Short mmCIF file of C-alpha atoms in Angstrom, two decimals:
data_model
loop_
_atom_site.label_atom_id
_atom_site.label_comp_id
_atom_site.label_asym_id
_atom_site.label_seq_id
_atom_site.Cartn_x
_atom_site.Cartn_y
_atom_site.Cartn_z
CA MET A 1 124.68 141.10 138.51
CA ARG A 2 121.23 139.19 138.56
CA ASN A 3 121.97 135.15 138.52
CA ILE A 4 119.29 133.97 136.70
CA ARG A 5 118.75 129.62 136.28
CA ILE A 6 116.52 128.28 132.99
CA ASP A 7 115.06 124.62 133.28
CA ILE A 8 113.99 124.12 129.61
CA GLU A 9 112.09 120.81 127.64
CA TYR A 10 113.01 121.03 123.87
CA ASP A 11 112.34 118.82 120.93
CA GLY A 12 115.64 118.81 119.28
CA THR A 13 114.86 117.99 115.80
CA ASN A 14 115.64 120.88 114.31
CA TYR A 15 118.81 122.27 115.80
CA PHE A 16 122.33 121.30 115.21
CA GLY A 17 122.87 120.58 118.77
CA PHE A 18 123.06 122.75 122.05
CA GLN A 19 125.98 124.59 121.84
CA ARG A 20 126.31 127.11 119.90
CA GLN A 21 127.86 126.86 116.11
CA LYS A 22 129.44 129.10 113.83
CA LYS A 23 126.48 127.76 111.49
CA GLY A 24 123.70 126.89 111.99
CA THR A 25 120.35 127.11 114.94
CA THR A 26 121.22 125.78 118.10
CA VAL A 27 119.56 125.56 121.23
CA GLN A 28 121.54 128.64 122.83
CA SER A 29 121.76 131.03 120.31
CA ALA A 30 117.98 130.52 120.47
CA LEU A 31 118.61 130.95 124.22
CA GLU A 32 120.45 133.89 123.82
CA GLU A 33 119.12 135.59 120.88
CA THR A 34 115.60 135.52 123.11
CA PHE A 35 117.10 136.74 126.24
CA THR A 36 119.43 139.56 124.31
CA GLU A 37 116.30 141.32 123.13
CA LEU A 38 114.35 140.86 126.35
CA CYS A 39 116.90 142.19 128.85
CA GLN A 40 118.36 144.46 125.98
CA GLU A 41 121.58 143.89 126.47
CA PRO A 42 123.96 140.84 125.34
CA ILE A 43 123.57 137.78 127.02
CA THR A 44 125.58 134.88 127.35
CA ILE A 45 123.62 131.19 128.33
CA PHE A 46 125.41 128.19 130.01
CA GLY A 47 124.00 125.12 130.10
CA ALA A 48 124.72 121.86 131.96
CA GLY A 49 124.69 119.04 129.01
CA ARG A 50 126.38 119.55 125.51
CA THR A 51 123.02 117.73 123.25
CA ASP A 52 124.25 116.69 119.84
CA SER A 53 122.17 116.88 116.88
CA GLY A 54 118.44 115.51 117.62
CA VAL A 55 119.05 114.95 120.69
CA HIS A 56 116.25 116.23 122.91
CA ALA A 57 115.36 117.46 126.61
CA LEU A 58 113.27 117.20 129.40
CA GLY A 59 114.99 119.21 132.06
CA GLN A 60 117.93 120.54 130.72
CA VAL A 61 119.27 123.41 132.98
CA CYS A 62 121.16 127.04 132.10
CA HIS A 63 122.15 129.88 133.87
CA PHE A 64 122.99 133.18 132.18
CA LYS A 65 124.40 137.02 134.08
CA THR A 66 122.05 140.17 133.48
CA SER A 67 121.97 143.89 134.97
CA SER A 68 118.26 143.87 133.79
CA GLY A 69 115.64 144.85 136.59
CA LEU A 70 113.26 142.71 134.35
CA ALA A 71 110.43 141.06 136.81
CA ILE A 72 111.02 137.19 136.75
CA GLU A 73 107.57 136.17 135.68
CA ARG A 74 108.00 139.13 132.94
CA LEU A 75 111.17 137.16 131.89
CA PHE A 76 108.97 133.85 131.95
CA LYS A 77 106.37 134.67 129.42
CA GLY A 78 108.67 136.72 127.30
CA SER A 79 110.98 133.94 126.37
CA ASN A 80 108.00 131.29 126.28
CA LYS A 81 106.67 134.07 123.70
CA LEU A 82 109.41 134.62 121.58
CA LEU A 83 111.49 131.36 121.56
CA PRO A 84 110.34 128.92 118.75
CA LYS A 85 107.37 126.65 119.80
CA ASP A 86 110.17 123.27 119.83
CA ILE A 87 112.11 125.18 123.11
CA ALA A 88 109.60 125.43 126.29
CA ILE A 89 111.45 127.19 129.32
CA LEU A 90 109.65 125.47 132.26
CA SER A 91 110.78 127.69 135.18
CA LEU A 92 113.13 131.25 135.66
CA ARG A 93 114.45 131.66 138.56
CA GLU A 94 117.26 133.48 140.57
CA MET A 95 120.27 132.49 141.94
CA PRO A 96 123.05 132.70 144.53
CA GLU A 97 125.44 134.63 142.53
CA ARG A 98 128.36 131.32 142.94
CA PHE A 99 125.25 128.92 140.94
CA HIS A 100 126.90 127.78 137.45
CA ALA A 101 124.60 125.19 135.32
CA ARG A 102 127.47 123.29 134.33
CA HIS A 103 130.00 123.22 137.01
CA SER A 104 127.94 122.93 139.76
CA ALA A 105 125.66 120.15 138.43
CA LYS A 106 126.30 117.10 140.32
CA LYS A 107 124.49 114.70 138.23
CA ARG A 108 123.08 114.14 134.99
CA ALA A 109 120.73 111.38 133.71
CA TYR A 110 120.13 110.69 130.18
CA ALA A 111 117.12 108.48 128.94
CA TYR A 112 117.30 106.20 125.15
CA PHE A 113 113.57 105.26 124.37
CA VAL A 114 113.74 102.21 121.74
CA LEU A 115 110.44 100.95 120.10
CA ASN A 116 110.42 97.06 120.19
CA ARG A 117 107.63 96.44 117.96
CA PRO A 118 106.47 95.61 114.20
CA SER A 119 104.41 99.24 113.54
CA PRO A 120 106.58 102.51 114.08
CA SER A 121 105.17 105.65 115.43
CA ALA A 122 104.04 107.95 113.72
CA LEU A 123 103.44 110.79 116.74
CA PHE A 124 107.20 109.46 117.96
CA ARG A 125 108.72 109.04 115.39
CA ASN A 126 111.11 111.53 116.34
CA PHE A 127 111.49 111.13 120.17
CA LEU A 128 112.56 106.88 119.65
CA THR A 129 114.43 104.75 117.87
CA TRP A 130 112.28 101.70 116.01
CA ALA A 131 113.71 98.50 116.11
CA PRO A 132 111.07 95.98 114.11
CA TYR A 133 113.48 92.70 115.05
CA ALA A 134 113.45 90.34 118.40
CA LEU A 135 114.92 91.94 121.39
CA ASP A 136 116.52 90.38 124.58
CA ASP A 137 115.79 92.64 126.89
CA GLN A 138 117.05 90.49 129.90
CA GLY A 139 120.69 90.31 127.53
CA MET A 140 120.22 94.09 127.63
CA THR A 141 119.60 94.20 131.20
CA GLU A 142 122.17 92.16 132.46
CA ALA A 143 124.74 94.19 130.31
CA CYS A 144 123.87 97.60 132.05
CA GLU A 145 124.55 95.73 135.85
CA PHE A 146 128.31 95.80 134.54
CA LEU A 147 128.23 99.13 134.16
CA GLN A 148 127.64 99.93 137.40
CA GLY A 149 130.52 102.18 139.25
CA HIS A 150 133.93 103.29 138.45
CA HIS A 151 134.64 102.31 135.20
CA ASP A 152 137.19 103.62 132.17
CA PHE A 153 134.95 104.66 129.58
CA SER A 154 137.14 105.01 126.24
CA SER A 155 135.26 101.77 124.54
CA PHE A 156 132.05 104.32 124.34
CA ALA A 157 134.14 107.60 123.67
CA GLY A 158 133.42 109.06 120.53
CA ALA A 159 136.32 110.48 118.17
CA LYS A 160 135.31 113.82 118.34
CA SER A 161 135.73 113.10 122.47
CA SER A 162 137.91 116.16 124.09
CA GLN A 163 137.38 115.06 127.90
CA PRO A 164 140.99 114.19 129.25
CA ARG A 165 139.11 112.13 131.63
CA THR A 166 137.35 108.44 130.59
CA SER A 167 136.58 107.46 133.94
CA ILE A 168 133.57 107.75 135.02
CA THR A 169 131.54 106.81 138.33
CA VAL A 170 127.97 105.82 136.85
CA ASN A 171 125.96 106.60 139.45
CA LYS A 172 122.48 104.52 138.27
CA VAL A 173 122.38 102.55 135.34
CA LYS A 174 119.73 100.25 134.19
CA CYS A 175 117.50 98.98 130.86
CA PHE A 176 114.28 97.45 130.93
CA ARG A 177 110.82 96.65 129.40
CA GLY A 178 108.60 99.18 129.86
CA THR A 179 109.15 103.09 130.75
CA GLY A 180 109.46 102.07 134.30
CA SER A 181 108.65 104.66 136.90
CA LEU A 182 110.45 107.70 135.45
CA ASN A 183 109.18 110.53 134.41
CA VAL A 184 109.26 110.50 130.48
CA PRO A 185 106.77 110.72 128.02
CA PHE A 186 105.51 107.49 126.13
CA SER A 187 104.69 105.40 128.66
CA THR A 188 101.69 104.75 127.23
CA LEU A 189 104.09 102.05 124.57
CA GLY A 190 104.32 99.83 127.66
CA GLU A 191 106.33 97.20 126.96
CA ASP A 192 106.31 97.99 123.34
CA CYS A 193 108.85 100.20 125.09
CA ILE A 194 112.52 99.85 126.30
CA THR A 195 114.18 101.63 128.11
CA PHE A 196 118.17 102.83 128.81
CA TYR A 197 118.57 105.11 131.93
CA ILE A 198 121.70 106.44 133.37
CA GLU A 199 123.05 109.01 135.52
CA ALA A 200 126.80 110.24 136.01
CA GLN A 201 128.12 113.68 136.81
CA SER A 202 129.76 113.43 133.03
CA PHE A 203 129.93 111.16 130.40
CA LEU A 204 132.24 111.15 127.61
CA TYR A 205 131.15 112.36 123.70
CA ASN A 206 128.62 109.79 122.40
CA MET A 207 128.66 108.10 125.30
CA VAL A 208 125.12 107.08 125.95
CA ARG A 209 124.66 106.25 122.14
CA ILE A 210 127.45 104.07 121.41
CA LEU A 211 126.57 102.12 124.67
CA MET A 212 123.44 101.80 123.15
CA GLY A 213 124.31 100.77 120.25
CA THR A 214 126.27 98.18 121.99
CA LEU A 215 122.85 97.26 123.90
CA LEU A 216 121.05 96.87 120.50
CA GLU A 217 123.91 94.38 119.35
CA ILE A 218 123.53 92.34 122.85
CA GLY A 219 120.03 92.46 122.61
CA GLN A 220 120.00 91.33 118.66
CA LYS A 221 122.58 88.43 120.40
CA LYS A 222 124.87 89.29 117.79
CA ARG A 223 127.26 89.24 120.88
CA PRO A 224 126.84 88.23 124.37
CA SER A 225 126.16 90.63 127.86
CA SER A 226 129.79 89.59 128.82
CA ASP A 227 131.42 91.91 126.43
CA MET A 228 130.15 94.85 128.49
CA LYS A 229 132.45 93.75 130.99
CA LYS A 230 135.30 93.17 128.53
CA LEU A 231 134.64 96.23 126.89
CA LEU A 232 135.22 98.66 130.63
CA GLY A 233 138.24 95.79 131.17
CA HIS A 234 139.58 96.70 127.23
CA PRO A 235 138.78 99.92 126.34
CA ASP A 236 138.85 99.82 122.51
CA ARG A 237 136.95 102.09 120.42
CA LYS A 238 136.56 99.78 117.72
CA LYS A 239 135.14 97.10 119.32
CA ALA A 240 132.27 98.29 120.93
CA GLY A 241 128.58 98.79 118.87
CA PRO A 242 127.92 101.41 116.93
CA THR A 243 126.40 105.48 118.06
CA ALA A 244 123.34 104.97 117.82
CA PRO A 245 120.73 107.11 116.61
CA SER A 246 119.96 110.62 118.44
CA LYS A 247 116.67 110.80 117.60
CA GLY A 248 116.22 108.37 120.66
CA LEU A 249 117.98 109.90 123.33
CA PHE A 250 117.00 112.89 125.91
CA LEU A 251 118.76 115.02 128.49
CA VAL A 252 116.25 113.94 131.25
CA SER A 253 117.51 116.09 134.21
CA VAL A 254 120.71 117.80 136.60
CA GLU A 255 120.77 117.26 140.08
CA TYR A 256 122.29 119.86 142.12
CA PRO A 257 123.79 120.25 145.63
CA GLN A 258 120.90 120.62 148.36
CA GLU A 259 121.81 124.46 148.64
CA PHE A 260 120.91 125.22 144.31
CA GLN A 261 117.42 122.88 144.49
CA MET B 1 88.35 90.54 95.42
CA ARG B 2 90.24 90.73 98.55
CA ASN B 3 88.95 93.18 101.79
CA ILE B 4 92.06 94.68 104.03
CA ARG B 5 91.61 96.20 107.15
CA ILE B 6 94.33 98.69 107.97
CA ASP B 7 95.13 100.90 111.61
CA ILE B 8 96.54 103.26 111.31
CA GLU B 9 98.32 106.20 113.54
CA TYR B 10 99.07 109.36 112.20
CA ASP B 11 100.55 112.32 113.29
CA GLY B 12 97.81 114.91 111.00
CA THR B 13 99.85 118.29 111.57
CA ASN B 14 101.41 118.38 107.95
CA TYR B 15 98.13 117.08 106.86
CA PHE B 16 94.96 119.31 104.89
CA GLY B 17 92.98 115.86 107.29
CA PHE B 18 92.15 112.57 106.61
CA GLN B 19 89.62 113.06 103.33
CA ARG B 20 91.20 113.02 99.64
CA GLN B 21 90.83 117.08 98.65
CA LYS B 22 91.77 118.40 94.96
CA LYS B 23 94.65 120.45 96.56
CA GLY B 24 97.48 119.49 99.24
CA THR B 25 98.59 116.09 100.09
CA THR B 26 95.75 114.21 103.13
CA VAL B 27 96.10 111.37 105.02
CA GLN B 28 93.86 109.54 102.23
CA SER B 29 95.69 110.37 99.15
CA ALA B 30 99.06 109.63 101.55
CA LEU B 31 97.63 105.98 101.45
CA GLU B 32 96.16 105.46 98.41
CA GLU B 33 99.27 106.58 96.94
CA THR B 34 101.24 103.17 98.65
CA PHE B 35 99.17 101.10 98.51
CA THR B 36 98.38 101.72 95.05
CA GLU B 37 101.87 101.08 94.37
CA LEU B 38 102.60 97.94 96.35
CA CYS B 39 99.24 96.77 95.14
CA GLN B 40 99.98 97.48 90.89
CA GLU B 41 96.08 98.55 90.90
CA PRO B 42 94.29 101.37 91.10
CA ILE B 43 93.52 101.40 95.52
CA THR B 44 90.52 103.50 96.83
CA ILE B 45 90.82 103.95 101.08
CA PHE B 46 88.06 103.81 103.20
CA GLY B 47 88.14 105.80 106.38
CA ALA B 48 86.37 105.64 109.82
CA GLY B 49 86.75 108.68 110.46
CA ARG B 50 86.54 112.35 108.70
CA THR B 51 90.12 114.15 110.68
CA ASP B 52 90.18 117.74 110.14
CA SER B 53 93.66 119.83 109.26
CA GLY B 54 95.83 118.93 112.04
CA VAL B 55 93.83 116.11 113.71
CA HIS B 56 95.51 113.25 114.54
CA ALA B 57 94.42 109.50 115.02
CA LEU B 58 95.49 107.09 117.53
CA GLY B 59 92.93 104.36 116.09
CA GLN B 60 91.72 105.38 112.78
CA VAL B 61 90.73 102.63 110.90
CA CYS B 62 90.49 101.89 107.13
CA HIS B 63 89.59 99.69 104.38
CA PHE B 64 90.47 98.74 101.16
CA LYS B 65 89.47 95.89 98.40
CA THR B 66 92.37 94.38 95.97
CA SER B 67 93.27 91.72 93.77
CA SER B 68 96.55 91.66 94.24
CA GLY B 69 98.01 87.97 95.98
CA LEU B 70 100.56 89.88 98.28
CA ALA B 71 100.99 88.36 101.43
CA ILE B 72 99.68 90.36 104.61
CA GLU B 73 103.23 90.36 105.85
CA ARG B 74 104.59 92.11 102.80
CA LEU B 75 101.96 94.73 102.56
CA PHE B 76 102.54 95.29 105.91
CA LYS B 77 105.75 96.31 105.71
CA GLY B 78 105.99 97.66 102.26
CA SER B 79 103.54 100.53 103.14
CA ASN B 80 105.43 101.23 106.39
CA LYS B 81 108.15 101.53 104.45
CA LEU B 82 106.69 103.22 101.60
CA LEU B 83 105.00 105.56 103.94
CA PRO B 84 106.05 109.39 104.95
CA LYS B 85 106.69 109.01 108.53
CA ASP B 86 104.52 111.11 110.61
CA ILE B 87 101.83 107.48 108.99
CA ALA B 88 102.25 104.39 111.11
CA ILE B 89 100.22 101.07 109.59
CA LEU B 90 99.58 99.51 113.10
CA SER B 91 98.36 96.22 111.32
CA LEU B 92 96.93 94.56 108.71
CA ARG B 93 94.64 91.88 107.94
CA GLU B 94 91.61 90.58 105.77
CA MET B 95 88.26 90.74 106.74
CA PRO B 96 84.78 89.10 105.69
CA GLU B 97 83.71 90.64 102.19
CA ARG B 98 80.67 92.71 104.43
CA PHE B 99 83.23 94.72 106.38
CA HIS B 100 83.00 98.19 105.19
CA ALA B 101 85.64 100.73 108.07
CA ARG B 102 82.44 103.40 108.33
CA HIS B 103 79.55 101.42 107.67
CA SER B 104 80.33 98.61 110.14
CA ALA B 105 81.67 101.58 112.48
CA LYS B 106 79.48 100.72 116.22
CA LYS B 107 81.46 103.44 117.58
CA ARG B 108 84.05 105.97 118.00
CA ALA B 109 85.62 107.56 120.39
CA TYR B 110 87.97 111.41 120.30
CA ALA B 111 89.82 112.61 123.20
CA TYR B 112 91.02 116.62 123.35
CA PHE B 113 93.87 117.09 125.50
CA VAL B 114 94.35 120.32 126.94
CA LEU B 115 97.93 121.78 128.79
CA ASN B 116 96.65 123.71 131.78
CA ARG B 117 99.87 124.83 133.10
CA PRO B 118 102.15 127.79 132.89
CA SER B 119 104.63 126.79 130.77
CA PRO B 120 104.06 125.08 127.18
CA SER B 121 105.29 122.02 125.82
CA ALA B 122 107.96 121.65 123.32
CA LEU B 123 107.83 117.76 123.06
CA PHE B 124 104.35 117.70 122.30
CA ARG B 125 103.42 121.10 121.20
CA ASN B 126 101.70 119.73 118.26
CA PHE B 127 99.41 117.73 120.01
CA LEU B 128 97.84 119.60 122.52
CA THR B 129 96.20 123.17 122.99
CA TRP B 130 98.22 125.37 126.10
CA ALA B 131 95.99 126.86 128.09
CA PRO B 132 98.61 128.54 130.72
CA TYR B 133 95.35 129.86 132.78
CA ALA B 134 93.90 128.72 135.42
CA LEU B 135 91.09 126.57 134.82
CA ASP B 136 88.10 124.53 136.70
CA ASP B 137 87.89 121.03 135.98
CA GLN B 138 84.94 120.68 138.23
CA GLY B 139 82.98 122.82 136.18
CA MET B 140 84.02 120.95 132.97
CA THR B 141 83.41 117.43 134.69
CA GLU B 142 79.80 118.68 135.44
CA ALA B 143 79.45 120.24 132.33
CA CYS B 144 81.16 117.52 130.92
CA GLU B 145 77.32 114.94 132.06
CA PHE B 146 74.91 117.03 130.68
CA LEU B 147 76.03 115.48 127.43
CA GLN B 148 75.80 111.98 128.00
CA GLY B 149 72.79 110.64 126.83
CA HIS B 150 70.58 111.28 123.33
CA HIS B 151 70.32 115.03 122.19
CA ASP B 152 70.20 117.17 119.90
CA PHE B 153 73.81 118.69 119.22
CA SER B 154 73.19 121.15 116.57
CA SER B 155 74.91 123.91 118.77
CA PHE B 156 77.63 121.99 118.11
CA ALA B 157 78.23 121.50 114.37
CA GLY B 158 80.43 123.41 112.63
CA ALA B 159 79.08 125.68 109.67
CA LYS B 160 80.08 123.35 106.66
CA SER B 161 78.48 120.15 109.15
CA SER B 162 76.64 118.14 106.04
CA GLN B 163 74.83 115.84 108.52
CA PRO B 164 71.10 115.34 107.89
CA ARG B 165 70.28 114.55 111.57
CA THR B 166 71.67 116.48 114.55
CA SER B 167 70.61 113.54 116.78
CA ILE B 168 73.66 111.82 118.77
CA THR B 169 73.48 109.58 121.04
CA VAL B 170 76.50 109.99 123.48
CA ASN B 171 77.58 106.53 124.67
CA LYS B 172 80.31 107.98 127.12
CA VAL B 173 81.25 110.99 127.97
CA LYS B 174 84.41 112.71 130.24
CA CYS B 175 86.84 115.54 131.41
CA PHE B 176 89.02 114.93 134.02
CA ARG B 177 92.30 116.27 135.26
CA GLY B 178 95.21 113.84 134.48
CA THR B 179 95.16 111.44 131.49
CA GLY B 180 93.13 109.35 133.25
CA SER B 181 93.67 104.88 132.17
CA LEU B 182 92.73 106.14 128.82
CA ASN B 183 95.32 104.33 126.49
CA VAL B 184 96.53 107.59 125.26
CA PRO B 185 100.01 109.20 125.03
CA PHE B 186 101.46 112.25 127.90
CA SER B 187 100.09 110.43 130.84
CA THR B 188 103.32 111.50 132.90
CA LEU B 189 102.12 115.62 131.76
CA GLY B 190 99.76 114.32 135.04
CA GLU B 191 98.07 116.95 136.77
CA ASP B 192 98.59 119.27 134.06
CA CYS B 193 96.82 117.68 131.76
CA ILE B 194 92.44 118.05 131.15
CA THR B 195 91.29 114.85 129.33
CA PHE B 196 87.99 114.92 127.66
CA TYR B 197 86.92 111.75 125.96
CA ILE B 198 83.59 110.88 123.88
CA GLU B 199 82.45 107.82 122.32
CA ALA B 200 79.66 107.74 120.09
CA GLN B 201 78.60 106.11 116.94
CA SER B 202 78.73 109.25 114.74
CA PHE B 203 79.39 113.15 115.39
CA LEU B 204 78.90 116.44 113.62
CA TYR B 205 81.36 118.35 111.73
CA ASN B 206 83.33 119.81 114.90
CA MET B 207 81.40 118.57 117.19
CA VAL B 208 84.35 117.56 119.18
CA ARG B 209 86.26 120.64 119.12
CA ILE B 210 83.39 123.29 119.49
CA LEU B 211 82.59 120.90 122.58
CA MET B 212 85.80 121.50 124.31
CA GLY B 213 85.58 125.23 123.04
CA THR B 214 82.74 125.57 125.19
CA LEU B 215 84.14 123.18 128.03
CA LEU B 216 87.28 125.63 127.93
CA GLU B 217 84.81 128.92 128.84
CA ILE B 218 83.15 127.15 132.20
CA GLY B 219 86.79 126.18 132.90
CA GLN B 220 87.81 129.90 132.86
CA LYS B 221 84.48 130.49 134.77
CA LYS B 222 83.06 132.95 131.30
CA ARG B 223 79.79 130.90 131.38
CA PRO B 224 78.83 127.95 133.84
CA SER B 225 78.30 124.56 133.32
CA SER B 226 74.67 124.67 133.14
CA ASP B 227 75.00 126.35 129.68
CA MET B 228 75.83 123.30 128.40
CA LYS B 229 72.11 121.71 129.24
CA LYS B 230 70.93 124.98 128.19
CA LEU B 231 72.98 124.38 124.72
CA LEU B 232 71.42 120.92 124.11
CA GLY B 233 67.87 122.25 124.78
CA HIS B 234 67.95 125.32 122.33
CA PRO B 235 70.00 124.80 119.89
CA ASP B 236 72.36 127.71 118.56
CA ARG B 237 75.20 127.51 117.15
CA LYS B 238 76.06 131.35 117.73
CA LYS B 239 74.96 130.64 121.86
CA ALA B 240 77.84 128.10 121.83
CA GLY B 241 81.87 128.70 122.45
CA PRO B 242 84.42 128.62 119.46
CA THR B 243 85.56 125.53 117.94
CA ALA B 244 89.07 124.76 119.52
CA PRO B 245 92.39 124.10 118.22
CA SER B 246 92.06 121.04 116.11
CA LYS B 247 96.28 119.95 116.88
CA GLY B 248 94.91 118.59 120.49
CA LEU B 249 92.08 116.43 118.99
CA PHE B 250 92.81 112.61 118.87
CA LEU B 251 90.78 109.76 116.98
CA VAL B 252 90.99 107.35 119.65
CA SER B 253 89.74 104.51 118.33
CA VAL B 254 86.50 102.55 116.33
CA GLU B 255 84.25 100.04 117.64
CA TYR B 256 83.06 97.15 115.61
CA PRO B 257 80.68 94.64 115.84
CA GLN B 258 82.35 91.20 117.92
CA GLU B 259 82.23 89.56 114.47
CA PHE B 260 84.72 92.15 113.09
CA GLN B 261 86.81 92.16 115.89
#
């Protein structure tokens, strides 16, 4: 069996998230339908990260096994032709049999974008959360510093979270005005954009959106930045902020051990 | 009567262009409906540039006259609330009575974006034309140089063009790989993006799209870059390239005399 890695970009606006559901179209079901047609055998897609309804991906990674002998180039062109236009295959390549998009992943990076100006954005309306009020990015930056390292994030886990372990090591985290050197769109929104970027091996359900909801309350000075530290020490979902809207969230990239890069 | 200038951004994907039509929703009709409701009197909107169906704007400028006493801040917030989310009011301000969005305009700038890579873009699918084949940006850059200055552009006027004068002075024109220092989105597509930027007082119907269609033929080496010079000297629409798709085109900005800036 061949083991094929797919790197994809998608606009999650019109999907019920990444993962296959009983009802409604998901990114996974669209991919499975396309590759099943191309390979002429039932294909199961495994994705590195499960994104919610309305969440986007700049660099989701998936894999599937197939006995089809179709050349990579044909699979690449064929899938980009058959898939709906809001899902794009960026690259396709053959991998060693032991590569698994989800299990082999070392790190996942997410970014959340907030448009902080009086006027909304027409072009990027589905990719940003609009905050037309003053935001103290200094306070938000400070709050983020508490998140670095190993902590219990159960304050920031959505009710549907099924992960048994709630302690997570955050490898990198930052919140800043502008889009920085991140390889992300909207960079010309410049100082009107506030970016929250976070890297870890895994995340709890809704974790990034609840962290963002809490950061937005800190930005609005509804609570001090030190609250972030307290929420990690005394975990209680009710004490954290609301879940920020899904549309501002992007799965930016997935990192694998050297041998799979 | 108050004279009010509006600067707007829109995603033209779902509109039958800017200008009011007998059938179908246009950006102008959406604006007129919104400001008529806010001002409680019939409002007529005048726009600086008429964009076609599917063409976008980063900085369209309009004006309208009203006897309503509603404060600018109320008009700004109210219109952004009432308008469909694919039209955003960036700013609203009171102008001298003699300001006319269309007649006072000194220059209009348009940009056309081509995504030149093997994979399509899911996020920006409505904002770029995808060219998954080799493009000689050197040849395209050379061809553009012929456009600078005063020329007869009738080779590049769509059949529906009603403008009596076909001679136009192009103030600035360039075609380059990347998005340069232009204040435009997608800058992170970097070298995968080819940008065509052009500034003039006015344009013929479909002119930018036909220029782009011709540039794409030059980029594919279907014709030499010197063809651009020939098309200006011996105007004939049939000799120029096809009309490039509307979705890659943006009205970037409109320039007015100092007194109105």
